[in-house]
PDB file of C-alpha atoms in Angstrom:
ATOM      1  CA  MET A   1      -0.523  38.094 -30.505  1.00  0.00           C
ATOM      2  CA  PRO A   2       2.238  35.646 -30.630  1.00  0.00           C
ATOM      3  CA  TRP A   3       2.854  33.364 -33.576  1.00  0.00           C
ATOM      4  CA  PRO A   4       2.199  29.609 -32.588  1.00  0.00           C
ATOM      5  CA  CYS A   5       5.293  28.625 -32.675  1.00  0.00           C
ATOM      6  CA  GLN A   6       6.173  31.188 -30.007  1.00  0.00           C
ATOM      7  CA  HIS A   7       3.755  29.956 -28.069  1.00  0.00           C
ATOM      8  CA  ARG A   8       4.590  26.407 -27.954  1.00  0.00           C
ATOM      9  CA  ARG A   9       8.499  27.414 -27.219  1.00  0.00           C
ATOM     10  CA  GLN A  10       6.948  29.117 -24.084  1.00  0.00           C
ATOM     11  CA  GLU A  11       4.971  26.229 -23.218  1.00  0.00           C
ATOM     12  CA  ASP A  12       8.346  24.052 -23.771  1.00  0.00           C
ATOM     13  CA  ASP A  13      10.090  26.225 -21.470  1.00  0.00           C
ATOM     14  CA  LEU A  14       7.630  25.970 -18.485  1.00  0.00           C
ATOM     15  CA  ARG A  15       7.302  22.337 -18.787  1.00  0.00           C
ATOM     16  CA  ALA A  16      11.586  22.163 -18.302  1.00  0.00           C
ATOM     17  CA  ASP A  17      11.279  24.449 -15.271  1.00  0.00           C
ATOM     18  CA  ALA A  18       8.808  22.617 -13.966  1.00  0.00           C
ATOM     19  CA  THR A  19      10.486  19.156 -14.243  1.00  0.00           C
ATOM     20  CA  ALA A  20      13.931  20.897 -13.442  1.00  0.00           C
ATOM     21  CA  GLY A  21      15.896  18.664 -10.761  1.00  0.00           C
ATOM     22  CA  MET A  22      13.374  15.754 -10.808  1.00  0.00           C
ATOM     23  CA  GLN A  23      14.686  12.317 -11.887  1.00  0.00           C
ATOM     24  CA  LYS A  24      13.334  10.447 -14.736  1.00  0.00           C
ATOM     25  CA  THR A  25      11.977   7.024 -14.073  1.00  0.00           C
ATOM     26  CA  THR A  26      13.227   4.077 -16.504  1.00  0.00           C
ATOM     27  CA  GLY A  27      11.179   1.185 -15.615  1.00  0.00           C
ATOM     28  CA  PRO A  28       8.211   0.577 -13.448  1.00  0.00           C
ATOM     29  CA  VAL A  29       7.552   2.471 -10.479  1.00  0.00           C
ATOM     30  CA  LEU A  30       7.266  -0.157  -8.161  1.00  0.00           C
ATOM     31  CA  SER A  31      10.187  -2.230  -9.822  1.00  0.00           C
ATOM     32  CA  GLY A  32      11.961  -4.100  -6.892  1.00  0.00           C
ATOM     33  CA  LEU A  33       8.950  -4.368  -4.429  1.00  0.00           C
ATOM     34  CA  ARG A  34       8.008  -7.810  -3.385  1.00  0.00           C
ATOM     35  CA  VAL A  35       4.713  -8.308  -2.095  1.00  0.00           C
ATOM     36  CA  LEU A  36       2.768 -11.457  -0.820  1.00  0.00           C
ATOM     37  CA  ASP A  37      -0.630 -11.915  -1.376  1.00  0.00           C
ATOM     38  CA  PHE A  38      -2.688 -13.647   0.798  1.00  0.00           C
ATOM     39  CA  GLY A  39      -5.826 -12.127   0.324  1.00  0.00           C
ATOM     40  CA  ARG A  40      -9.455 -13.752  -1.108  1.00  0.00           C
ATOM     41  CA  TYR A  41     -12.024 -12.455  -3.251  1.00  0.00           C
ATOM     42  CA  ILE A  42     -11.526  -8.708  -4.022  1.00  0.00           C
ATOM     43  CA  ALA A  43     -10.206  -6.384  -1.710  1.00  0.00           C
ATOM     44  CA  ALA A  44      -6.459  -7.445  -0.991  1.00  0.00           C
ATOM     45  CA  PRO A  45      -6.332  -9.493  -4.794  1.00  0.00           C
ATOM     46  CA  TYR A  46      -7.312  -6.083  -6.592  1.00  0.00           C
ATOM     47  CA  CYS A  47      -4.834  -3.930  -4.438  1.00  0.00           C
ATOM     48  CA  SER A  48      -2.265  -6.416  -5.036  1.00  0.00           C
ATOM     49  CA  HIS A  49      -3.105  -6.317  -8.715  1.00  0.00           C
ATOM     50  CA  LEU A  50      -2.637  -2.588  -8.950  1.00  0.00           C
ATOM     51  CA  LEU A  51       0.520  -2.816  -7.230  1.00  0.00           C
ATOM     52  CA  ALA A  52       1.676  -5.611  -9.856  1.00  0.00           C
ATOM     53  CA  ASN A  53       0.681  -3.470 -12.703  1.00  0.00           C
ATOM     54  CA  GLU A  54       3.119  -0.664 -11.390  1.00  0.00           C
ATOM     55  CA  GLY A  55       6.130  -3.149 -11.431  1.00  0.00           C
ATOM     56  CA  ALA A  56       5.921  -4.957  -7.871  1.00  0.00           C
ATOM     57  CA  GLU A  57       6.697  -8.814  -7.868  1.00  0.00           C
ATOM     58  CA  VAL A  58       3.161 -10.107  -6.270  1.00  0.00           C
ATOM     59  CA  ILE A  59       3.351 -13.452  -5.326  1.00  0.00           C
ATOM     60  CA  ARG A  60      -0.272 -15.050  -4.550  1.00  0.00           C
ATOM     61  CA  VAL A  61      -0.378 -17.673  -1.717  1.00  0.00           C
ATOM     62  CA  GLU A  62      -2.938 -20.244  -1.570  1.00  0.00           C
ATOM     63  CA  PRO A  63      -3.220 -23.881  -0.967  1.00  0.00           C
ATOM     64  CA  PRO A  64      -2.156 -26.672  -3.267  1.00  0.00           C
ATOM     65  CA  GLU A  65      -5.681 -27.455  -4.109  1.00  0.00           C
ATOM     66  CA  GLY A  66      -6.508 -23.855  -4.911  1.00  0.00           C
ATOM     67  CA  ALA A  67      -8.411 -21.154  -3.154  1.00  0.00           C
ATOM     68  CA  THR A  68     -12.163 -20.746  -3.035  1.00  0.00           C
ATOM     69  CA  ASP A  69     -12.126 -17.604  -5.263  1.00  0.00           C
ATOM     70  CA  ARG A  70     -10.912 -19.082  -8.213  1.00  0.00           C
ATOM     71  CA  VAL A  71     -14.289 -20.232  -9.299  1.00  0.00           C
ATOM     72  CA  VAL A  72     -16.362 -17.283  -8.555  1.00  0.00           C
ATOM     73  CA  MET A  73     -18.291 -16.109 -12.138  1.00  0.00           C
ATOM     74  CA  PRO A  74     -17.089 -19.244 -14.097  1.00  0.00           C
ATOM     75  CA  VAL A  75     -15.872 -18.215 -17.542  1.00  0.00           C
ATOM     76  CA  GLY A  76     -15.388 -21.709 -19.335  1.00  0.00           C
ATOM     77  CA  ILE A  77     -12.267 -22.855 -18.352  1.00  0.00           C
ATOM     78  CA  GLU A  78     -12.621 -25.280 -15.490  1.00  0.00           C
ATOM     79  CA  GLY A  79     -11.681 -23.773 -11.829  1.00  0.00           C
ATOM     80  CA  ARG A  80     -11.077 -20.022 -13.263  1.00  0.00           C
ATOM     81  CA  GLY A  81     -13.734 -17.646 -12.769  1.00  0.00           C
ATOM     82  CA  ALA A  82     -13.645 -14.120 -14.228  1.00  0.00           C
ATOM     83  CA  LEU A  83     -12.957 -12.426 -10.878  1.00  0.00           C
ATOM     84  CA  TYR A  84     -10.008 -14.270 -10.323  1.00  0.00           C
ATOM     85  CA  LEU A  85      -8.487 -13.874 -13.701  1.00  0.00           C
ATOM     86  CA  GLN A  86      -9.269 -10.545 -13.593  1.00  0.00           C
ATOM     87  CA  VAL A  87      -7.395  -9.495 -10.218  1.00  0.00           C
ATOM     88  CA  ASN A  88      -4.562 -12.183 -10.627  1.00  0.00           C
ATOM     89  CA  HIS A  89      -2.771 -11.384 -13.916  1.00  0.00           C
ATOM     90  CA  ASN A  90       0.447 -10.111 -13.221  1.00  0.00           C
ATOM     91  CA  LYS A  91       1.205 -12.412 -10.171  1.00  0.00           C
ATOM     92  CA  ASN A  92       3.180 -15.453  -9.297  1.00  0.00           C
ATOM     93  CA  SER A  93       1.748 -17.847  -7.229  1.00  0.00           C
ATOM     94  CA  LEU A  94       2.855 -20.210  -4.438  1.00  0.00           C
ATOM     95  CA  THR A  95       0.910 -23.114  -3.023  1.00  0.00           C
ATOM     96  CA  PRO A  96       3.083 -24.339   0.073  1.00  0.00           C
ATOM     97  CA  ASP A  97       1.523 -27.257   1.872  1.00  0.00           C
ATOM     98  CA  PHE A  98       1.140 -25.920   5.527  1.00  0.00           C
ATOM     99  CA  SER A  99       0.313 -29.320   7.167  1.00  0.00           C
ATOM    100  CA  THR A 100       4.306 -29.782   6.294  1.00  0.00           C
ATOM    101  CA  GLU A 101       7.341 -28.393   7.725  1.00  0.00           C
ATOM    102  CA  ALA A 102       8.725 -28.104   4.103  1.00  0.00           C
ATOM    103  CA  GLY A 103       5.649 -26.093   2.990  1.00  0.00           C
ATOM    104  CA  ARG A 104       6.179 -23.956   6.530  1.00  0.00           C
ATOM    105  CA  ALA A 105       9.937 -23.242   5.368  1.00  0.00           C
ATOM    106  CA  VAL A 106       9.328 -22.247   2.521  1.00  0.00           C
ATOM    107  CA  LEU A 107       6.782 -19.721   3.016  1.00  0.00           C
ATOM    108  CA  ALA A 108       9.222 -18.489   6.112  1.00  0.00           C
ATOM    109  CA  ARG A 109      11.948 -18.168   3.164  1.00  0.00           C
ATOM    110  CA  ARG A 110       9.411 -15.985   1.128  1.00  0.00           C
ATOM    111  CA  ILE A 111       8.148 -13.968   4.402  1.00  0.00           C
ATOM    112  CA  ALA A 112      11.948 -12.640   5.190  1.00  0.00           C
ATOM    113  CA  THR A 113      12.455 -11.577   1.771  1.00  0.00           C
ATOM    114  CA  THR A 114       9.092  -9.789   1.516  1.00  0.00           C
ATOM    115  CA  ASP A 115       8.727  -5.935   1.402  1.00  0.00           C
ATOM    116  CA  LEU A 116       4.723  -6.001   1.797  1.00  0.00           C
ATOM    117  CA  ALA A 117       2.167  -8.807   3.038  1.00  0.00           C
ATOM    118  CA  ARG A 118      -1.733  -8.113   2.082  1.00  0.00           C
ATOM    119  CA  VAL A 119      -3.683 -10.079   3.816  1.00  0.00           C
ATOM    120  CA  ASN A 120      -7.746  -9.870   4.031  1.00  0.00           C
ATOM    121  CA  ARG A 121      -8.793 -12.968   6.093  1.00  0.00           C
ATOM    122  CA  PRO A 122     -10.515 -13.329   9.251  1.00  0.00           C
ATOM    123  CA  HIS A 123      -8.007 -13.005  12.130  1.00  0.00           C
ATOM    124  CA  ALA A 124      -8.941 -16.715  13.317  1.00  0.00           C
ATOM    125  CA  ALA A 125      -7.429 -17.866  10.063  1.00  0.00           C
ATOM    126  CA  LEU A 126      -4.422 -16.155  10.166  1.00  0.00           C
ATOM    127  CA  PRO A 127      -2.398 -18.325  12.541  1.00  0.00           C
ATOM    128  CA  GLN A 128      -3.265 -21.385  10.184  1.00  0.00           C
ATOM    129  CA  LEU A 129      -1.935 -19.609   6.968  1.00  0.00           C
ATOM    130  CA  ARG A 130       1.323 -18.680   9.074  1.00  0.00           C
ATOM    131  CA  SER A 131       0.391 -15.046   8.485  1.00  0.00           C
ATOM    132  CA  ASP A 132      -0.402 -13.940  11.792  1.00  0.00           C
ATOM    133  CA  TYR A 133       1.506 -10.767  13.217  1.00  0.00           C
ATOM    134  CA  GLY A 134       3.567 -12.469  15.498  1.00  0.00           C
ATOM    135  CA  ARG A 135       4.556 -14.962  13.364  1.00  0.00           C
ATOM    136  CA  LEU A 136       5.561 -12.477  10.767  1.00  0.00           C
ATOM    137  CA  ARG A 137       7.393 -10.290  13.212  1.00  0.00           C
ATOM    138  CA  ARG A 138       9.844 -13.176  14.426  1.00  0.00           C
ATOM    139  CA  LEU A 139      10.437 -14.023  10.648  1.00  0.00           C
ATOM    140  CA  ASP A 140      11.397 -10.482   9.588  1.00  0.00           C
ATOM    141  CA  SER A 141      11.927  -7.729  12.610  1.00  0.00           C
ATOM    142  CA  ASP A 142      10.806  -4.949  10.055  1.00  0.00           C
ATOM    143  CA  THR A 143       7.247  -6.298  10.045  1.00  0.00           C
ATOM    144  CA  THR A 144       4.636  -3.405  11.128  1.00  0.00           C
ATOM    145  CA  PRO A 145       1.294  -3.982  12.818  1.00  0.00           C
ATOM    146  CA  PRO A 146      -1.897  -4.021  10.593  1.00  0.00           C
ATOM    147  CA  SER A 147      -3.975  -0.613  10.975  1.00  0.00           C
TER     148      SER A 147
END
């Protein structure tokens, strides 16, 4: 029977062999990834929340008056619901006024520098939000169609 320290040394050798040639990360895994989150309620905001937790820069896009999902399950702070607080921490926010040229220009500049857009809105609402595929494709030729 090997001594406990010999067994530990064998485990360390196996671990070293398994990780040989692998790069160690020095920061968050998704550091440098920029995501625009047009989502509401659960699916897209939660997905973006997971990306933000792994280091992505997530920017939640909503109207200046705030999105309707802010007040779901109120927790005592007016205009803040539990779901909103849970899935939107670690995110920045952008509140362009889509009815003005300046607001549309701000969004266009953001889209041009974004790696990923998360949208879970009805297709009819996307043109109003300036986030339909055709518009995104014109602003960034690397945009791929949703699946």
